[in-house]
mmCIF file of C-alpha atoms in Angstrom:
data_model
loop_
_atom_site.group_PDB
_atom_site.id
_atom_site.type_symbol
_atom_site.label_atom_id
_atom_site.label_comp_id
_atom_site.label_asym_id
_atom_site.label_seq_id
_atom_site.Cartn_x
_atom_site.Cartn_y
_atom_site.Cartn_z
ATOM 1 C CA MET O 1 0.000 0.000 0.000
ATOM 2 C CA GLU O 2 2.707 2.484 0.964
ATOM 3 C CA ILE O 3 4.787 1.678 -2.119
ATOM 4 C CA SER O 4 1.854 2.203 -4.478
ATOM 5 C CA ARG O 5 1.080 5.578 -2.883
ATOM 6 C CA PHE O 6 4.650 6.866 -2.617
ATOM 7 C CA GLY O 7 6.531 5.109 -5.410
ATOM 8 C CA TYR O 8 8.564 8.192 -6.282
ATOM 9 C CA TYR O 9 10.014 8.280 -2.743
ATOM 10 C CA TRP O 10 12.328 5.462 -3.886
ATOM 11 C CA LEU O 11 13.672 7.398 -6.886
ATOM 12 C CA ASP O 12 17.243 8.675 -6.556
ATOM 13 C CA THR O 13 16.217 11.615 -8.736
ATOM 14 C CA TRP O 14 13.512 12.639 -6.268
ATOM 15 C CA VAL O 15 15.857 12.241 -3.287
ATOM 16 C CA LEU O 16 18.609 14.329 -4.914
ATOM 17 C CA ALA O 17 16.038 16.919 -6.015
ATOM 18 C CA ASN O 18 15.012 17.335 -2.378
ATOM 19 C CA VAL O 19 18.656 17.669 -1.348
ATOM 20 C CA ILE O 20 19.101 20.442 -3.920
ATOM 21 C CA GLN O 21 15.893 22.171 -2.824
ATOM 22 C CA LEU O 22 16.893 22.163 0.847
ATOM 23 C CA ALA O 23 20.423 23.336 0.026
ATOM 24 C CA THR O 24 19.085 26.088 -2.252
ATOM 25 C CA GLN O 25 16.718 27.352 0.432
ATOM 26 C CA ASP O 26 19.617 27.424 2.883
ATOM 27 C CA PHE O 27 21.870 29.159 0.323
ATOM 28 C CA CYS O 28 19.301 31.879 -0.362
ATOM 29 C CA ILE O 29 18.549 32.474 3.326
ATOM 30 C CA ARG O 30 22.234 32.801 4.218
ATOM 31 C CA PHE O 31 23.722 34.568 1.214
ATOM 32 C CA LEU O 32 21.026 36.709 -0.413
ATOM 33 C CA ASN O 33 20.327 40.059 1.253
ATOM 34 C CA HIS O 34 18.974 43.550 0.604
ATOM 35 C CA THR O 35 22.266 44.576 -0.977
ATOM 36 C CA ASN O 36 22.677 41.853 -3.606
ATOM 37 C CA ASP O 37 18.942 41.066 -3.945
ATOM 38 C CA PRO O 38 17.106 44.281 -2.962
ATOM 39 C CA CYS O 39 13.691 43.235 -4.321
ATOM 40 C CA GLY O 40 13.910 39.589 -3.283
ATOM 41 C CA ARG O 41 13.377 38.437 -6.865
ATOM 42 C CA GLN O 42 16.485 36.255 -6.965
ATOM 43 C CA PHE O 43 15.402 34.567 -3.735
ATOM 44 C CA ASP O 44 11.946 33.835 -5.152
ATOM 45 C CA GLN O 45 13.256 32.677 -8.513
ATOM 46 C CA MET O 46 15.822 30.262 -7.115
ATOM 47 C CA THR O 47 13.644 28.765 -4.386
ATOM 48 C CA GLN O 48 10.687 28.342 -6.778
ATOM 49 C CA ALA O 49 12.858 26.690 -9.432
ATOM 50 C CA ALA O 50 14.291 24.367 -6.770
ATOM 51 C CA ARG O 51 10.791 23.553 -5.503
ATOM 52 C CA SER O 52 9.565 22.759 -9.021
ATOM 53 C CA VAL O 53 12.035 19.908 -9.467
ATOM 54 C CA PRO O 54 10.887 17.411 -6.794
ATOM 55 C CA ALA O 55 7.276 18.570 -7.212
ATOM 56 C CA ASN O 56 7.192 17.689 -10.911
ATOM 57 C CA ILE O 57 9.089 14.433 -10.422
ATOM 58 C CA ALA O 58 6.500 13.443 -7.813
ATOM 59 C CA GLU O 59 3.523 14.492 -9.940
ATOM 60 C CA GLY O 60 4.928 12.821 -13.045
ATOM 61 C CA SER O 61 5.589 9.569 -11.209
ATOM 62 C CA SER O 62 2.071 9.672 -9.767
ATOM 63 C CA ARG O 63 0.695 9.769 -13.325
ATOM 64 C CA HIS O 64 2.677 6.681 -14.359
ATOM 65 C CA SER O 65 -0.351 4.400 -14.363
ATOM 66 C CA THR O 66 -2.704 6.835 -16.108
ATOM 67 C CA SER O 67 -0.598 8.586 -18.755
ATOM 68 C CA ARG O 68 3.004 7.846 -19.637
ATOM 69 C CA GLU O 69 2.967 10.901 -21.901
ATOM 70 C CA THR O 70 2.094 13.169 -18.950
ATOM 71 C CA GLU O 71 4.750 11.456 -16.842
ATOM 72 C CA MET O 72 7.440 12.246 -19.418
ATOM 73 C CA ARG O 73 6.203 15.816 -19.881
ATOM 74 C CA LEU O 74 6.352 16.562 -16.142
ATOM 75 C CA THR O 75 9.781 14.949 -15.831
ATOM 76 C CA ASP O 76 10.933 17.266 -18.617
ATOM 77 C CA VAL O 77 9.468 20.254 -16.725
ATOM 78 C CA ALA O 78 11.525 19.192 -13.701
ATOM 79 C CA ARG O 79 14.633 19.037 -15.880
ATOM 80 C CA ALA O 80 13.945 22.491 -17.342
ATOM 81 C CA SER O 81 13.507 24.002 -13.860
ATOM 82 C CA LEU O 82 16.789 22.413 -12.837
ATOM 83 C CA ALA O 83 18.573 23.924 -15.844
ATOM 84 C CA GLU O 84 17.219 27.338 -14.822
ATOM 85 C CA LEU O 85 18.507 26.854 -11.283
ATOM 86 C CA ALA O 86 21.921 25.689 -12.544
ATOM 87 C CA ASN O 87 22.183 28.869 -14.583
ATOM 88 C CA ASP O 88 21.441 30.945 -11.466
ATOM 89 C CA TYR O 89 24.366 29.303 -9.656
ATOM 90 C CA LEU O 90 26.598 29.791 -12.687
ATOM 91 C CA ASN O 91 25.607 33.469 -12.800
ATOM 92 C CA TRP O 92 26.337 33.848 -9.072
ATOM 93 C CA LEU O 93 29.862 32.567 -9.626
ATOM 94 C CA LEU O 94 30.481 34.763 -12.659
ATOM 95 C CA VAL O 95 29.106 37.892 -10.978
ATOM 96 C CA HIS O 96 31.683 37.299 -8.249
ATOM 97 C CA GLU O 97 34.335 36.718 -10.959
ATOM 98 C CA ASN O 98 34.734 33.126 -9.856
ATOM 99 C CA ILE O 99 35.211 30.424 -12.496
ATOM 100 C CA PRO O 100 33.237 27.193 -11.920
ATOM 101 C CA TRP O 101 35.274 24.169 -10.946
ATOM 102 C CA SER O 102 37.040 22.319 -13.735
ATOM 103 C CA VAL O 103 35.898 18.728 -14.218
ATOM 104 C CA ASN O 104 39.410 17.794 -13.114
ATOM 105 C CA ALA O 105 39.345 19.881 -9.921
ATOM 106 C CA PRO O 106 39.617 17.864 -6.678
ATOM 107 C CA ASP O 107 36.410 19.355 -5.247
ATOM 108 C CA TYR O 108 34.481 18.651 -8.454
ATOM 109 C CA LEU O 109 35.608 15.025 -8.457
ATOM 110 C CA ALA O 110 34.887 14.673 -4.747
ATOM 111 C CA VAL O 111 31.301 15.948 -5.108
ATOM 112 C CA GLN O 112 30.726 13.772 -8.182
ATOM 113 C CA ASN O 113 31.982 10.722 -6.308
ATOM 114 C CA VAL O 114 29.556 11.123 -3.393
ATOM 115 C CA ARG O 115 27.073 8.292 -3.896
ATOM 116 C CA LEU O 116 23.517 8.303 -2.600
ATOM 117 C CA ASP O 117 22.477 5.434 -0.353
ATOM 118 C CA SER O 118 19.592 3.253 -1.502
ATOM 119 C CA PRO O 119 16.349 3.863 0.430
ATOM 120 C CA THR O 120 15.421 1.215 2.982
ATOM 121 C CA TYR O 121 11.927 2.356 3.903
ATOM 122 C CA LYS O 122 9.631 -0.232 5.416
ATOM 123 C CA ASP O 123 6.273 0.961 6.679
ATOM 124 C CA ASP O 124 6.517 4.581 7.896
ATOM 125 C CA VAL O 125 7.505 5.983 4.497
ATOM 126 C CA ILE O 126 7.162 9.743 5.040
ATOM 127 C CA HIS O 127 9.033 9.601 8.356
ATOM 128 C CA GLN O 128 11.800 7.321 7.096
ATOM 129 C CA SER O 129 12.217 9.103 3.757
ATOM 130 C CA SER O 130 12.665 12.426 5.562
ATOM 131 C CA ILE O 131 15.476 10.909 7.620
ATOM 132 C CA HIS O 132 16.975 9.505 4.410
ATOM 133 C CA ILE O 133 16.869 12.854 2.554
ATOM 134 C CA LEU O 134 18.559 14.706 5.407
ATOM 135 C CA SER O 135 21.224 12.029 5.742
ATOM 136 C CA GLN O 136 21.986 12.314 2.007
ATOM 137 C CA LYS O 137 22.152 16.100 2.246
ATOM 138 C CA HIS O 138 24.680 15.860 5.070
ATOM 139 C CA LYS O 139 27.023 13.960 2.734
ATOM 140 C CA PHE O 140 27.638 17.316 1.038
ATOM 141 C CA ASP O 141 28.160 19.312 4.250
ATOM 142 C CA PRO O 142 31.891 19.866 3.573
ATOM 143 C CA TRP O 143 30.865 22.128 0.672
ATOM 144 C CA LEU O 144 27.420 23.367 1.751
ATOM 145 C CA SER O 145 27.470 23.995 5.490
ATOM 146 C CA GLY O 146 30.349 26.459 5.742
ATOM 147 C CA GLY O 147 30.240 30.195 5.254
ATOM 148 C CA ASP O 148 31.710 30.276 1.747
ATOM 149 C CA PRO O 149 28.944 31.011 -0.819
ATOM 150 C CA LEU O 150 31.291 30.354 -3.744
ATOM 151 C CA LEU O 151 32.068 26.863 -2.473
ATOM 152 C CA ALA O 152 28.362 26.177 -1.964
ATOM 153 C CA ALA O 153 27.417 27.566 -5.380
ATOM 154 C CA ASN O 154 30.047 25.402 -7.084
ATOM 155 C CA CYS O 155 28.807 22.307 -5.266
ATOM 156 C CA LEU O 156 25.167 23.013 -6.143
ATOM 157 C CA LEU O 157 26.053 23.681 -9.765
ATOM 158 C CA VAL O 158 27.660 20.246 -9.926
ATOM 159 C CA LEU O 159 24.631 18.631 -8.268
ATOM 160 C CA CYS O 160 22.204 20.385 -10.626
ATOM 161 C CA ASN O 161 24.088 19.169 -13.700
ATOM 162 C CA ARG O 162 24.369 15.696 -12.219
ATOM 163 C CA LEU O 163 20.613 15.531 -11.687
ATOM 164 C CA ILE O 164 19.919 16.872 -15.187
ATOM 165 C CA LEU O 165 21.775 13.852 -16.579
ATOM 166 C CA MET O 166 19.913 11.503 -14.224
ATOM 167 C CA LEU O 167 16.557 12.907 -15.332
ATOM 168 C CA GLY O 168 17.599 12.505 -18.957
ATOM 169 C CA ARG O 169 18.224 8.800 -18.360
ATOM 170 C CA GLN O 170 14.920 8.545 -16.471
ATOM 171 C CA MET O 171 13.089 10.042 -19.454
ATOM 172 C CA GLU O 172 14.786 7.589 -21.816
ATOM 173 C CA SER O 173 13.551 4.736 -19.616
ATOM 174 C CA GLN O 174 10.047 6.222 -19.544
ATOM 175 C CA LEU O 175 10.046 6.508 -23.337
ATOM 176 C CA GLU O 176 11.098 2.885 -23.793
ATOM 177 C CA SER O 177 8.368 1.795 -21.370
ATOM 178 C CA PHE O 178 5.827 3.921 -23.219
ATOM 179 C CA LYS O 179 6.803 2.469 -26.606
ATOM 180 C CA ALA O 180 6.527 -1.075 -25.249
ATOM 181 C CA GLU O 181 3.405 -0.753 -23.107
ATOM 182 C CA GLY O 182 1.648 2.558 -23.755
ATOM 183 C CA GLY O 183 -0.326 3.939 -20.822
ATOM 184 C CA PHE O 184 -3.796 4.004 -19.359
ATOM 185 C CA THR O 185 -4.953 7.044 -21.324
ATOM 186 C CA GLU O 186 -3.372 5.771 -24.516
ATOM 187 C CA GLY O 187 -4.971 2.364 -23.899
ATOM 188 C CA LEU O 188 -8.387 3.971 -23.518
ATOM 189 C CA THR O 189 -7.943 5.724 -26.862
ATOM 190 C CA ALA O 190 -7.083 2.432 -28.553
ATOM 191 C CA GLU O 191 -10.099 0.728 -26.941
ATOM 192 C CA ARG O 192 -12.402 3.551 -28.037
ATOM 193 C CA LEU O 193 -11.166 3.396 -31.635
ATOM 194 C CA ALA O 194 -11.540 -0.395 -31.682
ATOM 195 C CA PHE O 195 -15.113 -0.105 -30.398
ATOM 196 C CA ARG O 196 -15.984 2.532 -32.988
ATOM 197 C CA ALA O 197 -14.491 0.372 -35.742
ATOM 198 C CA GLN O 198 -16.637 -2.555 -34.568
ATOM 199 C CA GLN O 199 -19.721 -0.320 -34.588
ATOM 200 C CA SER O 200 -18.898 0.802 -38.114
ATOM 201 C CA VAL O 201 -18.806 -2.800 -39.323
ATOM 202 C CA GLN O 202 -22.173 -3.455 -37.702
ATOM 203 C CA ASN O 203 -23.601 -0.313 -39.329
ATOM 204 C CA ASP O 204 -22.389 -1.321 -42.811
ATOM 205 C CA ALA O 205 -19.784 1.444 -42.983
ATOM 206 C CA PRO O 206 -17.731 1.591 -46.191
ATOM 207 C CA LEU O 207 -14.211 0.242 -46.318
ATOM 208 C CA CYS O 208 -11.189 2.503 -46.571
ATOM 209 C CA PRO O 209 -10.152 2.983 -50.210
ATOM 210 C CA LEU O 210 -6.493 2.940 -49.189
ATOM 211 C CA CYS O 211 -6.127 0.023 -46.762
ATOM 212 C CA GLY O 212 -9.504 -1.738 -46.694
ATOM 213 C CA LYS O 213 -10.229 -1.242 -42.985
ATOM 214 C CA PRO O 214 -13.751 -0.238 -41.863
ATOM 215 C CA MET O 215 -14.337 3.487 -41.725
ATOM 216 C CA ILE O 216 -15.663 5.646 -38.878
ATOM 217 C CA ARG O 217 -17.922 8.684 -38.943
ATOM 218 C CA ARG O 218 -16.037 11.793 -37.873
ATOM 219 C CA MET O 219 -16.821 15.497 -37.893
ATOM 220 C CA ALA O 220 -14.460 18.102 -39.310
ATOM 221 C CA LYS O 221 -13.402 20.549 -36.599
ATOM 222 C CA LYS O 222 -11.910 23.275 -38.782
ATOM 223 C CA GLY O 223 -11.533 24.487 -42.326
ATOM 224 C CA VAL O 224 -14.215 25.009 -44.952
ATOM 225 C CA ASN O 225 -15.876 21.698 -43.973
ATOM 226 C CA ALA O 226 -16.033 22.432 -40.223
ATOM 227 C CA GLY O 227 -19.143 20.849 -38.709
ATOM 228 C CA LYS O 228 -19.643 18.397 -41.577
ATOM 229 C CA GLU O 229 -19.386 14.621 -41.131
ATOM 230 C CA PHE O 230 -17.134 12.429 -43.258
ATOM 231 C CA TRP O 231 -15.877 8.845 -43.316
ATOM 232 C CA SER O 232 -12.370 8.398 -41.858
ATOM 233 C CA CYS O 233 -10.258 5.249 -41.809
ATOM 234 C CA SER O 234 -10.340 3.453 -38.446
ATOM 235 C CA GLY O 235 -6.585 2.983 -38.869
ATOM 236 C CA TYR O 236 -5.901 6.729 -38.568
ATOM 237 C CA PRO O 237 -3.271 8.171 -38.049
ATOM 238 C CA GLN O 238 -1.392 5.309 -39.733
ATOM 239 C CA CYS O 239 -3.814 5.579 -42.661
ATOM 240 C CA ASN O 240 -5.366 8.852 -43.887
ATOM 241 C CA GLY O 241 -8.086 7.373 -46.077
ATOM 242 C CA ILE O 242 -11.346 9.365 -46.215
ATOM 243 C CA ARG O 243 -14.704 9.234 -48.030
ATOM 244 C CA ASN O 244 -17.466 11.777 -48.343
ATOM 245 C CA ILE O 245 -20.840 11.147 -46.731
ATOM 246 C CA TYR O 246 -23.569 11.814 -49.252
#
């Protein structure tokens, strides 16, 4: 029961997204002020972008059983929000005339090599996952908990780019699953078209002039024939055969 309700709690992407959100909130509280962010817009932008990432991963995962297409779209929204946040950290470094870590820098390699532990939740998922998220965040304390905003910004830039790659792989997996299985919404569409094709056969509908499949009554939604019915191939969109209804 708990797993079906909170499946995304087991995703490394969701865990790391929460780490980044918590660290971003802490970064903004400690290092943004009335001097460098007089209107508070940078604070709002960064914290909202950070919030969007785990929120969209969670919502997308929750739609897994009803629409794989929606799941992929929301995962992509999470990735886009993360790219926005990464650019904010890059801009922070450049404004302070600090160059981001090289991929060969010791700190860069150290952050990249920090591995997340696998979740071991049992029954009290929300309680145990909260402990897990905080424990994973503390792995990055050497770079995040001190008073150096440049060190923290570099670390968070690395984590943002790391999660962008992870979400890209997650979307590839979602796409392969969608191609193999479809989804609930897509399945309903296929069932509806199959039912309408069966009805057409029973109602002596004509056969498609292109592929020979039974045709279905449809109504044109736009153009000069908007509002008029016509015969459309039940194999659409693979087949575009049409006939006029006289």
